[in-house]
């Protein structure tokens, strides 16, 4: 039921792990399936210089995390926020309908991590 791209990405995920002293951390979950995704960002001058993830979830969630963290590296925060779950699905060459929510987790985790970064920045200012 998965595209070759999903299976390849799942078998060799990129950016697995945690960034120590990350500038932004986003944790999101889906109550229905119980899967959890955590995204860590290193940000310099509003550009994402590094991104990693830890995902407790299904094949599609892990493939989505891997491809989404690849997509946002080198992007400004504004550009990263424009990456939606549909872009993640496209990059994965499709997801089965019942697995679309897994790509939504990636979009949400990135948005949360950027929000966390902005909140921390405001507190420091
Ligand atoms: Fe819920 Fe994939 S089944 S994240």
PDB file of C-alpha atoms and ligand atoms in Angstrom:
ATOM      1  CA  UNK A   1       0.000   0.000   0.000  1.00  0.00           C
ATOM      2  CA  UNK A   2       3.013   2.337   0.319  1.00  0.00           C
ATOM      3  CA  UNK A   3       4.935   3.972  -2.519  1.00  0.00           C
ATOM      4  CA  UNK A   4       8.521   2.875  -3.108  1.00  0.00           C
ATOM      5  CA  UNK A   5       9.652   6.306  -1.905  1.00  0.00           C
ATOM      6  CA  UNK A   6       7.870   5.823   1.434  1.00  0.00           C
ATOM      7  CA  UNK A   7       9.395   2.380   1.912  1.00  0.00           C
ATOM      8  CA  UNK A   8      12.903   3.557   0.939  1.00  0.00           C
ATOM      9  CA  UNK A   9      12.668   6.590   3.226  1.00  0.00           C
ATOM     10  CA  UNK A  10      11.378   4.442   6.076  1.00  0.00           C
ATOM     11  CA  UNK A  11      14.208   1.936   5.574  1.00  0.00           C
ATOM     12  CA  UNK A  12      16.864   4.695   5.505  1.00  0.00           C
ATOM     13  CA  UNK A  13      15.482   7.652   7.400  1.00  0.00           C
ATOM     14  CA  UNK A  14      17.540  10.839   7.527  1.00  0.00           C
ATOM     15  CA  UNK A  15      17.905  13.159  10.534  1.00  0.00           C
ATOM     16  CA  UNK A  16      16.959  10.637  13.193  1.00  0.00           C
ATOM     17  CA  UNK A  17      17.835  11.763  16.704  1.00  0.00           C
ATOM     18  CA  UNK A  18      17.899  14.758  18.914  1.00  0.00           C
ATOM     19  CA  UNK A  19      19.718  18.091  18.727  1.00  0.00           C
ATOM     20  CA  UNK A  20      21.290  18.990  22.022  1.00  0.00           C
ATOM     21  CA  UNK A  21      20.344  22.524  23.094  1.00  0.00           C
ATOM     22  CA  UNK A  22      17.939  22.805  20.171  1.00  0.00           C
ATOM     23  CA  UNK A  23      16.644  26.316  19.508  1.00  0.00           C
ATOM     24  CA  UNK A  24      13.126  24.998  18.987  1.00  0.00           C
ATOM     25  CA  UNK A  25      11.427  21.737  19.908  1.00  0.00           C
ATOM     26  CA  UNK A  26       7.968  20.693  18.755  1.00  0.00           C
ATOM     27  CA  UNK A  27       6.107  17.676  20.057  1.00  0.00           C
ATOM     28  CA  UNK A  28       2.790  16.622  18.597  1.00  0.00           C
ATOM     29  CA  UNK A  29       0.661  13.535  18.759  1.00  0.00           C
ATOM     30  CA  UNK A  30      -2.382  12.017  17.210  1.00  0.00           C
ATOM     31  CA  UNK A  31      -4.890  10.924  19.821  1.00  0.00           C
ATOM     32  CA  UNK A  32      -6.487   8.314  17.565  1.00  0.00           C
ATOM     33  CA  UNK A  33      -3.424   6.256  16.704  1.00  0.00           C
ATOM     34  CA  UNK A  34      -1.309   7.334  19.690  1.00  0.00           C
ATOM     35  CA  UNK A  35       1.693   8.187  17.531  1.00  0.00           C
ATOM     36  CA  UNK A  36       4.068  10.917  18.688  1.00  0.00           C
ATOM     37  CA  UNK A  37       6.470  13.033  16.685  1.00  0.00           C
ATOM     38  CA  UNK A  38       9.150  15.325  18.031  1.00  0.00           C
ATOM     39  CA  UNK A  39      11.134  17.783  15.881  1.00  0.00           C
ATOM     40  CA  UNK A  40      14.315  19.585  16.967  1.00  0.00           C
ATOM     41  CA  UNK A  41      15.595  22.680  15.164  1.00  0.00           C
ATOM     42  CA  UNK A  42      18.866  24.556  15.153  1.00  0.00           C
ATOM     43  CA  UNK A  43      18.209  28.089  13.924  1.00  0.00           C
ATOM     44  CA  UNK A  44      20.643  30.825  12.951  1.00  0.00           C
ATOM     45  CA  UNK A  45      19.480  34.241  11.728  1.00  0.00           C
ATOM     46  CA  UNK A  46      15.989  32.849  11.122  1.00  0.00           C
ATOM     47  CA  UNK A  47      17.349  30.045   8.924  1.00  0.00           C
ATOM     48  CA  UNK A  48      16.991  26.373   9.858  1.00  0.00           C
ATOM     49  CA  UNK A  49      20.546  25.099   9.808  1.00  0.00           C
ATOM     50  CA  UNK A  50      19.773  21.664  11.230  1.00  0.00           C
ATOM     51  CA  UNK A  51      16.693  19.552  11.900  1.00  0.00           C
ATOM     52  CA  UNK A  52      16.276  16.184  13.560  1.00  0.00           C
ATOM     53  CA  UNK A  53      13.356  14.091  14.710  1.00  0.00           C
ATOM     54  CA  UNK A  54      12.291  11.359  17.062  1.00  0.00           C
ATOM     55  CA  UNK A  55       9.080   9.635  16.070  1.00  0.00           C
ATOM     56  CA  UNK A  56       7.185   6.928  17.836  1.00  0.00           C
ATOM     57  CA  UNK A  57       4.874   5.951  15.064  1.00  0.00           C
ATOM     58  CA  UNK A  58       4.018   4.113  11.905  1.00  0.00           C
ATOM     59  CA  UNK A  59       5.957   3.746   8.652  1.00  0.00           C
ATOM     60  CA  UNK A  60       4.257   6.790   7.127  1.00  0.00           C
ATOM     61  CA  UNK A  61       4.979   8.932  10.198  1.00  0.00           C
ATOM     62  CA  UNK A  62       8.676   8.046  10.123  1.00  0.00           C
ATOM     63  CA  UNK A  63       8.935   8.599   6.367  1.00  0.00           C
ATOM     64  CA  UNK A  64       7.079  11.937   6.746  1.00  0.00           C
ATOM     65  CA  UNK A  65       9.416  13.076   9.537  1.00  0.00           C
ATOM     66  CA  UNK A  66      12.488  12.162   7.518  1.00  0.00           C
ATOM     67  CA  UNK A  67      11.416  13.893   4.320  1.00  0.00           C
ATOM     68  CA  UNK A  68       9.995  16.949   6.107  1.00  0.00           C
ATOM     69  CA  UNK A  69      13.196  17.544   8.086  1.00  0.00           C
ATOM     70  CA  UNK A  70      15.112  17.265   4.806  1.00  0.00           C
ATOM     71  CA  UNK A  71      12.766  19.771   3.157  1.00  0.00           C
ATOM     72  CA  UNK A  72      13.142  22.472   5.828  1.00  0.00           C
ATOM     73  CA  UNK A  73      16.926  22.448   6.156  1.00  0.00           C
ATOM     74  CA  UNK A  74      18.385  25.634   4.743  1.00  0.00           C
ATOM     75  CA  UNK A  75      14.968  27.303   4.641  1.00  0.00           C
ATOM     76  CA  UNK A  76      13.962  30.467   6.467  1.00  0.00           C
ATOM     77  CA  UNK A  77      11.303  30.072   9.152  1.00  0.00           C
ATOM     78  CA  UNK A  78       8.720  31.688   6.886  1.00  0.00           C
ATOM     79  CA  UNK A  79       9.563  29.293   4.045  1.00  0.00           C
ATOM     80  CA  UNK A  80       9.448  26.293   6.389  1.00  0.00           C
ATOM     81  CA  UNK A  81       6.005  27.316   7.645  1.00  0.00           C
ATOM     82  CA  UNK A  82       4.744  27.256   4.069  1.00  0.00           C
ATOM     83  CA  UNK A  83       5.552  23.552   3.752  1.00  0.00           C
ATOM     84  CA  UNK A  84       2.251  21.793   4.258  1.00  0.00           C
ATOM     85  CA  UNK A  85       1.340  18.169   4.659  1.00  0.00           C
ATOM     86  CA  UNK A  86       0.326  18.025   0.978  1.00  0.00           C
ATOM     87  CA  UNK A  87       3.932  18.900   0.068  1.00  0.00           C
ATOM     88  CA  UNK A  88       5.171  16.101   2.316  1.00  0.00           C
ATOM     89  CA  UNK A  89       2.731  13.659   0.670  1.00  0.00           C
ATOM     90  CA  UNK A  90       3.883  14.771  -2.774  1.00  0.00           C
ATOM     91  CA  UNK A  91       7.548  14.345  -1.842  1.00  0.00           C
ATOM     92  CA  UNK A  92       6.723  10.837  -0.638  1.00  0.00           C
ATOM     93  CA  UNK A  93       5.003  10.090  -3.964  1.00  0.00           C
ATOM     94  CA  UNK A  94       1.693   9.644  -2.224  1.00  0.00           C
ATOM     95  CA  UNK A  95       0.266   8.167   0.951  1.00  0.00           C
ATOM     96  CA  UNK A  96      -2.796   5.963   1.384  1.00  0.00           C
ATOM     97  CA  UNK A  97      -5.867   7.990   2.494  1.00  0.00           C
ATOM     98  CA  UNK A  98      -5.875   6.528   5.992  1.00  0.00           C
ATOM     99  CA  UNK A  99      -2.224   7.631   6.381  1.00  0.00           C
ATOM    100  CA  UNK A 100      -2.600  11.277   5.424  1.00  0.00           C
ATOM    101  CA  UNK A 101      -2.784  12.291   9.085  1.00  0.00           C
ATOM    102  CA  UNK A 102       0.775  10.988   9.535  1.00  0.00           C
ATOM    103  CA  UNK A 103       2.031  13.722   7.174  1.00  0.00           C
ATOM    104  CA  UNK A 104      -0.067  16.273   9.069  1.00  0.00           C
ATOM    105  CA  UNK A 105       1.935  15.415  12.184  1.00  0.00           C
ATOM    106  CA  UNK A 106       5.120  16.507  10.365  1.00  0.00           C
ATOM    107  CA  UNK A 107       3.599  19.853   9.388  1.00  0.00           C
ATOM    108  CA  UNK A 108       2.358  20.380  12.944  1.00  0.00           C
ATOM    109  CA  UNK A 109       5.621  19.343  14.619  1.00  0.00           C
ATOM    110  CA  UNK A 110       7.593  21.824  12.498  1.00  0.00           C
ATOM    111  CA  UNK A 111       5.101  24.602  13.257  1.00  0.00           C
ATOM    112  CA  UNK A 112       5.308  23.792  16.983  1.00  0.00           C
ATOM    113  CA  UNK A 113       9.112  23.815  16.952  1.00  0.00           C
ATOM    114  CA  UNK A 114       9.149  27.216  15.245  1.00  0.00           C
ATOM    115  CA  UNK A 115       6.581  28.519  17.726  1.00  0.00           C
ATOM    116  CA  UNK A 116       8.723  27.237  20.596  1.00  0.00           C
ATOM    117  CA  UNK A 117      11.772  29.005  19.134  1.00  0.00           C
ATOM    118  CA  UNK A 118       9.878  32.282  18.731  1.00  0.00           C
ATOM    119  CA  UNK A 119       8.478  32.118  22.268  1.00  0.00           C
ATOM    120  CA  UNK A 120      11.911  31.464  23.748  1.00  0.00           C
ATOM    121  CA  UNK A 121      13.351  34.323  21.700  1.00  0.00           C
ATOM    122  CA  UNK A 122      10.685  36.704  22.936  1.00  0.00           C
ATOM    123  CA  UNK A 123      11.404  35.735  26.538  1.00  0.00           C
ATOM    124  CA  UNK A 124      15.099  36.459  26.046  1.00  0.00           C
ATOM    125  CA  UNK A 125      14.425  39.865  24.483  1.00  0.00           C
TER     126      UNK A 125
HETATM  127 FE1  LIG B   1      -0.933   7.690  13.154  1.00  0.00          FE
HETATM  128 FE2  LIG B   1       0.704   7.062  11.235  1.00  0.00          FE
HETATM  129  S1  LIG B   1      -0.973   5.895  11.936  1.00  0.00           S
HETATM  130  S2  LIG B   1       0.872   8.722  12.590  1.00  0.00           S
END
